[in-house]
CSV table of C-alpha atoms and ligand atoms in Angstrom, one decimal:
chain,number,residue,atom,x,y,z
A,1,GLY,CA,46.1,-51.4,1.9
A,2,GLY,CA,47.5,-54.9,2.9
A,3,SER,CA,46.3,-55.7,6.4
A,4,LEU,CA,45.8,-52.1,7.3
A,5,ASN,CA,42.4,-50.5,6.9
A,6,ALA,CA,40.8,-47.1,7.2
A,7,THR,CA,38.3,-48.0,9.9
A,8,PHE,CA,40.7,-49.7,12.3
A,9,TYR,CA,39.9,-47.3,15.2
A,10,ALA,CA,36.2,-46.8,14.3
A,11,GLY,CA,35.1,-48.8,17.4
A,12,THR,CA,37.9,-47.9,19.7
A,13,CYS,CA,38.9,-44.3,19.0
A,14,PRO,CA,36.5,-42.9,16.4
A,15,ASN,CA,37.8,-39.3,16.8
A,16,ALA,CA,41.5,-40.1,16.4
A,17,SER,CA,41.8,-38.6,13.0
A,18,ALA,CA,40.0,-35.4,14.0
A,19,MET,CA,42.0,-35.0,17.2
A,20,VAL,CA,45.3,-35.3,15.3
A,21,ARG,CA,44.2,-32.7,12.8
A,22,THR,CA,43.2,-30.3,15.5
A,23,ILE,CA,46.5,-30.5,17.3
A,24,VAL,CA,48.5,-30.2,14.0
A,25,GLN,CA,46.4,-27.2,13.1
A,26,GLN,CA,47.2,-25.6,16.5
A,27,ALA,CA,50.9,-26.3,16.0
A,28,PHE,CA,50.9,-24.5,12.7
A,29,GLN,CA,49.9,-21.3,14.5
A,30,SER,CA,53.3,-21.0,16.1
A,31,ASP,CA,55.4,-22.9,13.6
A,32,SER,CA,54.7,-22.6,9.8
A,33,ARG,CA,57.1,-25.4,9.2
A,34,ILE,CA,55.6,-28.0,11.4
A,35,GLY,CA,53.7,-29.9,8.7
A,36,ALA,CA,56.8,-30.4,6.6
A,37,SER,CA,58.7,-31.6,9.7
A,38,LEU,CA,55.9,-34.1,10.6
A,39,ILE,CA,55.6,-35.7,7.1
A,40,ARG,CA,59.4,-36.1,7.0
A,41,LEU,CA,59.3,-38.0,10.3
A,42,HIS,CA,56.8,-40.5,8.7
A,43,PHE,CA,59.1,-40.9,5.6
A,44,HIS,CA,62.2,-41.4,7.8
A,45,ASP,CA,60.2,-43.9,9.9
A,46,CYS,CA,58.9,-45.9,7.0
A,47,PHE,CA,62.2,-46.3,5.2
A,48,VAL,CA,63.9,-48.0,8.2
A,49,LEU,CA,62.4,-51.5,8.6
A,50,GLY,CA,59.0,-50.2,7.8
A,51,CYS,CA,56.5,-47.8,9.4
A,52,ASP,CA,56.8,-48.8,13.0
A,53,ALA,CA,57.7,-45.6,14.9
A,54,SER,CA,61.3,-46.7,15.3
A,55,ILE,CA,62.4,-43.1,14.7
A,56,LEU,CA,60.6,-41.9,17.8
A,57,LEU,CA,62.5,-44.0,20.3
A,58,ASP,CA,65.1,-42.1,22.5
A,59,ASN,CA,68.4,-43.5,23.5
A,60,SER,CA,68.1,-46.0,26.4
A,61,GLY,CA,69.8,-49.1,27.7
A,62,SER,CA,68.7,-51.2,24.7
A,63,ILE,CA,68.0,-48.5,22.2
A,64,ILE,CA,70.5,-46.7,20.0
A,65,SER,CA,68.2,-43.9,18.8
A,66,GLU,CA,67.6,-43.2,15.1
A,67,LYS,CA,67.3,-39.6,16.1
A,68,ASN,CA,71.1,-39.5,16.1
A,69,ALA,CA,71.5,-41.1,12.6
A,70,GLY,CA,73.1,-39.0,9.9
A,71,PRO,CA,69.9,-38.0,8.1
A,72,ASN,CA,68.1,-37.1,11.4
A,73,ALA,CA,70.7,-35.5,13.7
A,74,ASN,CA,70.1,-31.8,14.0
A,75,SER,CA,67.5,-32.1,11.3
A,76,ALA,CA,64.5,-34.2,12.2
A,77,ARG,CA,62.0,-32.2,14.2
A,78,GLY,CA,58.4,-32.1,15.3
A,79,PHE,CA,58.8,-34.8,18.1
A,80,ASN,CA,57.1,-32.5,20.7
A,81,VAL,CA,54.0,-32.2,18.5
A,82,VAL,CA,53.9,-36.0,18.1
A,83,ASP,CA,54.1,-36.2,21.9
A,84,ASN,CA,51.2,-33.7,22.3
A,85,ILE,CA,49.1,-35.7,19.9
A,86,LYS,CA,49.9,-38.9,21.7
A,87,THR,CA,49.0,-37.4,25.1
A,88,ALA,CA,45.6,-36.3,23.8
A,89,LEU,CA,44.9,-39.7,22.3
A,90,GLU,CA,46.0,-41.5,25.5
A,91,ASN,CA,43.6,-39.3,27.4
A,92,ALA,CA,40.7,-40.1,25.1
A,93,CYS,CA,41.4,-43.7,24.2
A,94,PRO,CA,44.1,-45.2,26.4
A,95,GLY,CA,46.5,-47.7,24.9
A,96,VAL,CA,44.7,-47.8,21.5
A,97,VAL,CA,46.3,-45.6,18.8
A,98,SER,CA,49.9,-46.5,17.8
A,99,CYS,CA,52.7,-43.9,17.5
A,100,THR,CA,53.3,-45.0,13.9
A,101,ASP,CA,49.6,-44.4,13.0
A,102,VAL,CA,50.0,-40.9,14.6
A,103,LEU,CA,52.8,-40.2,12.1
A,104,ALA,CA,50.6,-41.4,9.2
A,105,LEU,CA,47.6,-39.3,10.4
A,106,ALA,CA,49.7,-36.2,11.1
A,107,SER,CA,51.2,-36.4,7.6
A,108,GLN,CA,47.8,-36.4,6.0
A,109,ALA,CA,46.6,-33.5,8.2
A,110,SER,CA,49.8,-31.5,7.4
A,111,VAL,CA,49.4,-31.8,3.7
A,112,SER,CA,45.7,-31.1,3.7
A,113,LEU,CA,46.0,-28.1,6.0
A,114,SER,CA,48.7,-26.7,3.7
A,115,GLY,CA,46.5,-26.8,0.6
A,116,GLY,CA,47.4,-30.2,-0.6
A,117,PRO,CA,45.3,-33.3,-1.2
A,118,SER,CA,43.4,-35.3,1.3
A,119,TRP,CA,43.4,-39.1,1.3
A,120,THR,CA,42.0,-41.9,3.5
A,121,VAL,CA,44.7,-43.0,5.8
A,122,ASP,CA,45.1,-46.8,6.3
A,123,LEU,CA,45.5,-47.6,10.0
A,124,GLY,CA,46.4,-50.5,12.3
A,125,ARG,CA,50.2,-50.3,12.3
A,126,ARG,CA,51.8,-51.2,15.6
A,127,ASP,CA,55.0,-49.9,17.2
A,128,THR,CA,58.4,-51.6,17.2
A,129,LEU,CA,60.4,-52.6,20.3
A,130,THR,CA,63.7,-51.8,18.5
A,131,ALA,CA,65.5,-49.1,16.6
A,132,ASN,CA,68.0,-49.4,13.9
A,133,GLN,CA,70.4,-46.5,13.7
A,134,ALA,CA,72.7,-48.2,11.2
A,135,GLY,CA,69.6,-48.9,9.0
A,136,ALA,CA,68.7,-45.2,9.2
A,137,ASN,CA,72.2,-44.3,8.1
A,138,SER,CA,72.1,-46.6,5.1
A,139,SER,CA,68.4,-46.7,4.0
A,140,ILE,CA,67.3,-43.1,4.0
A,141,PRO,CA,68.3,-41.4,0.7
A,142,SER,CA,71.0,-38.8,0.7
A,143,PRO,CA,70.7,-35.7,-1.5
A,144,THR,CA,74.1,-36.1,-3.0
A,145,GLN,CA,74.2,-39.9,-3.7
A,146,GLY,CA,72.8,-39.6,-7.3
A,147,LEU,CA,69.5,-40.4,-8.8
A,148,SER,CA,70.2,-44.1,-9.5
A,149,ASN,CA,71.2,-44.8,-5.9
A,150,ILE,CA,68.1,-43.0,-4.7
A,151,THR,CA,66.0,-45.0,-7.1
A,152,SER,CA,67.5,-48.1,-5.7
A,153,LYS,CA,66.6,-47.1,-2.1
A,154,PHE,CA,63.0,-46.5,-3.1
A,155,SER,CA,62.9,-49.8,-5.0
A,156,ALA,CA,64.3,-51.6,-1.9
A,157,VAL,CA,61.1,-50.6,0.0
A,158,GLY,CA,58.8,-51.4,-2.9
A,159,LEU,CA,58.4,-47.9,-4.3
A,160,ASN,CA,58.8,-47.2,-8.0
A,161,THR,CA,59.9,-44.2,-10.1
A,162,ASN,CA,56.4,-42.7,-10.0
A,163,ASP,CA,56.4,-42.8,-6.2
A,164,LEU,CA,59.9,-41.3,-6.1
A,165,VAL,CA,58.9,-38.3,-8.2
A,166,ALA,CA,55.5,-37.8,-6.5
A,167,LEU,CA,56.9,-38.1,-3.0
A,168,SER,CA,59.8,-35.8,-3.8
A,169,GLY,CA,57.0,-33.3,-4.3
A,170,ALA,CA,56.8,-33.1,-0.5
A,171,HIS,CA,59.7,-30.7,-0.9
A,172,THR,CA,57.0,-28.2,-1.9
A,173,PHE,CA,57.2,-27.1,1.7
A,174,GLY,CA,59.8,-27.0,4.6
A,175,ARG,CA,63.4,-26.0,4.8
A,176,ALA,CA,66.9,-27.3,4.3
A,177,THR,CA,70.2,-26.3,5.8
A,178,CYS,CA,73.4,-25.2,4.0
A,179,GLY,CA,75.2,-28.5,4.6
A,180,VAL,CA,72.8,-30.5,2.5
A,181,PHE,CA,73.2,-28.5,-0.7
A,182,SER,CA,76.5,-26.6,-0.3
A,183,ASN,CA,78.2,-29.3,-2.5
A,184,ARG,CA,76.5,-27.6,-5.5
A,185,LEU,CA,77.7,-24.0,-4.8
A,186,PHE,CA,81.4,-23.8,-5.5
A,187,ASN,CA,83.2,-27.0,-6.6
A,188,PHE,CA,80.5,-29.4,-7.7
A,189,SER,CA,81.8,-33.0,-8.1
A,190,GLY,CA,85.4,-31.6,-7.9
A,191,LYS,CA,85.1,-29.9,-11.3
A,192,GLY,CA,86.0,-26.5,-10.0
A,193,ASN,CA,82.6,-24.9,-10.8
A,194,PRO,CA,79.1,-24.7,-9.3
A,195,ASP,CA,76.4,-27.2,-10.4
A,196,PRO,CA,75.6,-26.1,-13.9
A,197,THR,CA,72.0,-27.2,-13.4
A,198,LEU,CA,71.5,-24.6,-10.6
A,199,ASN,CA,69.8,-21.4,-11.7
A,200,THR,CA,72.4,-18.6,-11.5
A,201,THR,CA,70.1,-16.2,-9.5
A,202,LEU,CA,69.4,-18.9,-6.9
A,203,LEU,CA,73.1,-19.8,-6.9
A,204,SER,CA,74.1,-16.2,-5.9
A,205,THR,CA,71.6,-16.2,-3.1
A,206,LEU,CA,72.7,-19.5,-1.8
A,207,GLN,CA,76.4,-18.6,-2.1
A,208,GLU,CA,75.7,-15.7,0.2
A,209,LEU,CA,73.7,-17.8,2.6
A,210,CYS,CA,76.3,-20.5,2.7
A,211,PRO,CA,79.8,-19.1,2.2
A,212,GLN,CA,82.5,-21.6,1.0
A,213,LYS,CA,84.6,-21.0,4.1
A,214,GLY,CA,82.5,-21.8,7.1
A,215,ARG,CA,79.5,-22.8,5.1
A,216,GLY,CA,77.2,-20.8,7.3
A,217,SER,CA,74.5,-22.3,9.5
A,218,GLY,CA,71.6,-20.9,7.4
A,219,SER,CA,68.6,-22.6,6.2
A,220,THR,CA,66.3,-21.8,3.3
A,221,ASN,CA,63.0,-22.9,1.7
A,222,LEU,CA,62.9,-26.1,-0.3
A,223,ASP,CA,60.3,-24.4,-2.6
A,224,LEU,CA,61.5,-20.9,-3.4
A,225,SER,CA,58.2,-19.8,-5.0
A,226,THR,CA,55.5,-20.8,-2.4
A,227,PRO,CA,57.5,-22.0,0.6
A,228,ASP,CA,54.7,-23.0,2.9
A,229,ALA,CA,52.0,-24.0,0.5
A,230,PHE,CA,51.5,-27.6,-0.7
A,231,ASP,CA,51.2,-27.2,-4.5
A,232,ASN,CA,52.9,-28.3,-7.7
A,233,ASN,CA,55.4,-25.4,-7.8
A,234,TYR,CA,58.2,-27.7,-6.7
A,235,PHE,CA,57.9,-29.2,-10.2
A,236,THR,CA,57.7,-25.9,-12.1
A,237,ASN,CA,60.8,-24.8,-10.1
A,238,LEU,CA,62.7,-27.8,-11.4
A,239,GLN,CA,61.9,-26.7,-15.0
A,240,SER,CA,63.7,-23.4,-14.3
A,241,ASN,CA,66.7,-25.1,-12.5
A,242,ASN,CA,65.4,-23.8,-9.2
A,243,GLY,CA,65.4,-27.2,-7.3
A,244,LEU,CA,67.3,-26.7,-4.1
A,245,LEU,CA,68.9,-30.1,-3.5
A,246,GLN,CA,70.9,-32.0,-6.0
A,247,SER,CA,68.4,-34.9,-5.7
A,248,ASP,CA,65.6,-32.5,-6.5
A,249,GLN,CA,67.1,-31.1,-9.7
A,250,GLU,CA,68.3,-34.4,-10.9
A,251,LEU,CA,64.7,-35.6,-11.4
A,252,PHE,CA,64.4,-33.1,-14.2
A,253,SER,CA,68.1,-32.6,-15.3
A,254,THR,CA,69.3,-36.2,-15.7
A,255,THR,CA,69.6,-36.8,-19.4
A,256,GLY,CA,67.4,-39.7,-20.5
A,257,SER,CA,65.8,-40.3,-17.1
A,258,ALA,CA,62.2,-41.6,-16.9
A,259,THR,CA,61.7,-39.0,-14.2
A,260,ILE,CA,61.7,-36.1,-16.6
A,261,ALA,CA,58.3,-36.9,-18.2
A,262,ILE,CA,56.8,-37.4,-14.7
A,263,VAL,CA,58.1,-34.0,-13.5
A,264,THR,CA,56.7,-32.4,-16.7
A,265,SER,CA,53.3,-33.9,-16.2
A,266,PHE,CA,53.1,-32.8,-12.5
A,267,ALA,CA,54.3,-29.3,-13.4
A,268,SER,CA,51.5,-28.9,-15.9
A,269,ASN,CA,48.7,-30.5,-13.9
A,270,GLN,CA,48.4,-30.0,-10.2
A,271,THR,CA,45.4,-32.3,-10.0
A,272,LEU,CA,47.5,-35.2,-11.4
A,273,PHE,CA,50.3,-34.5,-8.9
A,274,PHE,CA,47.8,-34.4,-6.0
A,275,GLN,CA,46.3,-37.8,-7.0
A,276,ALA,CA,49.7,-39.4,-7.5
A,277,PHE,CA,51.0,-37.9,-4.2
A,278,ALA,CA,48.0,-39.3,-2.2
A,279,GLN,CA,48.4,-42.8,-3.7
A,280,SER,CA,52.2,-42.7,-3.1
A,281,MET,CA,51.7,-41.7,0.5
A,282,ILE,CA,49.4,-44.7,0.9
A,283,ASN,CA,52.1,-46.9,-0.7
A,284,MET,CA,54.8,-45.5,1.6
A,285,GLY,CA,52.6,-45.9,4.6
A,286,ASN,CA,52.2,-49.6,3.7
A,287,ILE,CA,55.9,-50.4,4.0
A,288,SER,CA,56.2,-53.5,6.2
A,289,PRO,CA,53.9,-52.5,9.0
A,290,LEU,CA,53.7,-54.5,12.2
A,291,THR,CA,50.2,-55.9,12.7
A,292,GLY,CA,48.2,-58.4,14.7
A,293,SER,CA,50.2,-59.1,17.9
A,294,SER,CA,53.6,-58.0,16.6
A,295,GLY,CA,55.2,-55.0,18.4
A,296,GLU,CA,53.0,-53.1,20.8
A,297,ILE,CA,50.9,-49.9,21.2
A,298,ARG,CA,53.4,-47.7,22.8
A,299,LEU,CA,52.0,-45.5,25.6
A,300,ASP,CA,54.8,-42.9,25.3
A,301,CYS,CA,56.2,-42.6,21.8
A,302,LYS,CA,59.7,-42.0,23.1
A,303,LYS,CA,60.1,-45.4,24.8
A,304,THR,CA,59.0,-49.0,24.7
A,305,ASN,CA,56.4,-50.0,27.3
A,306,GLY,CA,58.7,-52.4,29.0
A,307,SER,CA,61.4,-49.8,29.6
A,308,GLY,CA,59.7,-48.2,32.6
B,401,HEM,C1,63.9,-38.5,-2.7
B,401,HEM,C2,64.8,-38.6,-1.8
B,401,HEM,C3,64.9,-37.5,-0.7
B,401,HEM,C4,66.0,-36.9,-0.3
B,401,HEM,C5,67.4,-37.1,-0.8
B,401,HEM,C6,65.6,-36.0,0.7
B,401,HEM,C7,66.5,-35.2,1.4
B,401,HEM,C8,66.1,-34.1,2.3
B,401,HEM,C9,67.0,-33.2,2.9
B,401,HEM,C10,68.5,-33.3,2.8
B,401,HEM,C11,66.3,-32.3,3.6
B,401,HEM,C12,66.8,-31.2,4.4
B,401,HEM,C13,67.2,-31.6,5.8
B,401,HEM,C14,67.9,-30.5,6.6
B,401,HEM,O1,68.6,-29.7,6.0
B,401,HEM,O2,67.8,-30.5,7.8
B,401,HEM,C15,64.9,-32.7,3.4
B,401,HEM,C16,63.8,-32.0,4.0
B,401,HEM,C17,62.5,-32.4,3.8
B,401,HEM,N1,62.1,-33.6,3.2
B,401,HEM,FE1,63.1,-34.8,2.0
B,401,HEM,N2,64.3,-36.0,0.9
B,401,HEM,C18,63.8,-37.0,0.1
B,401,HEM,C19,62.5,-37.4,0.0
B,401,HEM,C20,61.5,-37.0,0.8
B,401,HEM,C21,60.2,-37.6,0.9
B,401,HEM,C22,59.8,-38.9,0.3
B,401,HEM,C23,59.4,-36.8,1.8
B,401,HEM,C24,58.0,-37.0,2.3
B,401,HEM,C25,57.1,-37.7,1.6
B,401,HEM,C26,60.3,-35.7,2.1
B,401,HEM,C27,59.9,-34.6,2.9
B,401,HEM,C28,60.7,-33.6,3.3
B,401,HEM,C29,60.2,-32.4,4.0
B,401,HEM,C30,58.8,-32.0,4.1
B,401,HEM,C31,61.4,-31.7,4.3
B,401,HEM,C32,61.4,-30.3,5.1
B,401,HEM,C33,61.4,-30.7,6.6
B,401,HEM,C34,61.4,-29.5,7.5
B,401,HEM,O3,61.3,-28.4,7.1
B,401,HEM,O4,61.5,-29.8,8.8
B,401,HEM,N3,61.5,-35.8,1.6
B,401,HEM,N4,64.8,-33.8,2.6
B,402,NAG,C1,75.2,-43.3,11.9
B,402,NAG,O1,75.7,-42.1,11.4
B,402,NAG,C2,76.0,-41.2,12.5
B,402,NAG,C3,76.3,-39.8,11.9
B,402,NAG,O2,77.1,-40.0,10.7
B,402,NAG,C4,77.2,-41.8,13.3
B,402,NAG,O3,77.5,-40.9,14.3
B,402,NAG,C5,76.7,-43.1,13.9
B,402,NAG,O4,77.8,-43.7,14.5
B,402,NAG,C6,76.2,-44.0,12.8
B,402,NAG,N1,75.6,-45.2,13.5
B,402,NAG,C7,75.8,-46.5,13.1
B,402,NAG,C8,75.2,-47.5,14.0
B,402,NAG,O5,76.5,-46.8,12.2
B,403,NAG,C1,76.1,-44.7,-5.4
B,403,NAG,O1,76.4,-45.5,-4.3
B,403,NAG,C2,77.7,-46.2,-4.4
B,403,NAG,C3,77.8,-47.2,-3.2
B,403,NAG,O2,77.6,-46.5,-2.0
B,403,NAG,C4,78.8,-45.2,-4.4
B,403,NAG,O3,80.0,-45.9,-4.6
B,403,NAG,C5,78.6,-44.3,-5.6
B,403,NAG,O4,79.6,-43.3,-5.6
B,403,NAG,C6,77.2,-43.7,-5.6
B,403,NAG,N1,77.0,-42.9,-6.8
B,403,NAG,C7,77.0,-41.6,-6.8
B,403,NAG,C8,76.7,-40.9,-8.1
B,403,NAG,O5,77.3,-40.9,-5.8
B,404,NAG,C1,87.7,-28.9,-6.5
B,404,NAG,O1,87.8,-30.2,-5.9
B,404,NAG,C2,88.8,-31.0,-6.5
B,404,NAG,C3,88.7,-32.4,-6.0
B,404,NAG,O2,88.6,-32.3,-4.6
B,404,NAG,C4,90.2,-30.3,-6.3
B,404,NAG,O3,91.2,-31.1,-6.8
B,404,NAG,C5,90.2,-28.9,-6.9
B,404,NAG,O4,91.4,-28.3,-6.5
B,404,NAG,C6,89.0,-28.1,-6.4
B,404,NAG,N1,89.0,-26.9,-7.1
B,404,NAG,C7,88.8,-25.7,-6.6
B,404,NAG,C8,88.7,-24.5,-7.5
B,404,NAG,O5,88.8,-25.5,-5.4
């Protein structure tokens, strides 16, 4: 856990974790997708100069918001729930719990409330004073850039192939829009045909949802078998060519890749997947946190304290 630790708020905000869980649970009642959206915010935060809540800052005089970066625009969601959590924490323990720790805690609650594993969340991260939109454009993996480029982006933040496969298992819940997988449907890689590693039944469904002309504005489940449950069906889907994104299916369909054996092991043993996922979430949450007197504890997650 580096300089983070699980008891960081024990003396200053002992109920922080329980409060986060309660608000996430309430949010699930009107939005079955919210858990998926919240964990994705944590991922997109941590991959850009570390877990520092940079993704939560809105545009302002000095901030070019990461919310408008390619991987986030019209896609990242859940910000209002983050704000609700932060408001509750500020009422209970003013100026204590960082926005980036809110993302880490909300991710754990989201997974656990969806049937996935629990883990002890390391805490004590502080919030950045800056955002890096260019960094968000270049550091967050794209679903079409190929497995080796994605592996490099994980490696650049200290995450290995095991982490890559385990964390990709977060696509066991949540949705994706036509634009992020339509490259597979008609003329994959300019070869005139759909992606041969896309199950033909799923292909037909997706071609209807996302027509070649106009692409459609549809969205669909990342896990076609159990869309809202956190389980290992993401991996069994890959074994039947039912991964939705190119980057998902490549984990199983790239000849000779070290990822294949890992997919196979998670597909056959959910307990193994859950243990690996929990450890990889701890690893991801430890990417370059601000600690000590670096950064600040933001009072409003959308803006730095000095910005009025
Ligand atoms: C391995 C590289 C990854 C790529 C290329 C990737 C790409 C994507 C894309 C393109 C979407 C759909 C966005 C949209 O259509 O609006 C998505 C959704 C999602 N991603 Fe990933 N992702 C990756 C890894 C991860 C990781 C590490 C996590 C979390 C640990 C994660 C969690 C999610 C979740 C939960 C959703 C659904 C969000 C929602 O429904 O709001 N992804 N991802
Ligand atoms: C990031 O990408 C978005 C969308 O592609 C683009 O509008 C924006 O100008 C890029 N930002 C930077 C700083 O490169
Ligand atoms: C990997 O990234 C490089 C540099 O951005 C790019 O030129 C290359 O086409 C990418 N590979 C694939 C398979 O997309
Ligand atoms: C597929 O894309 C390639 C490269 O862009 C193009 O040359 C070809 O005409 C396309 N094929 C079809 C069937 O649209």
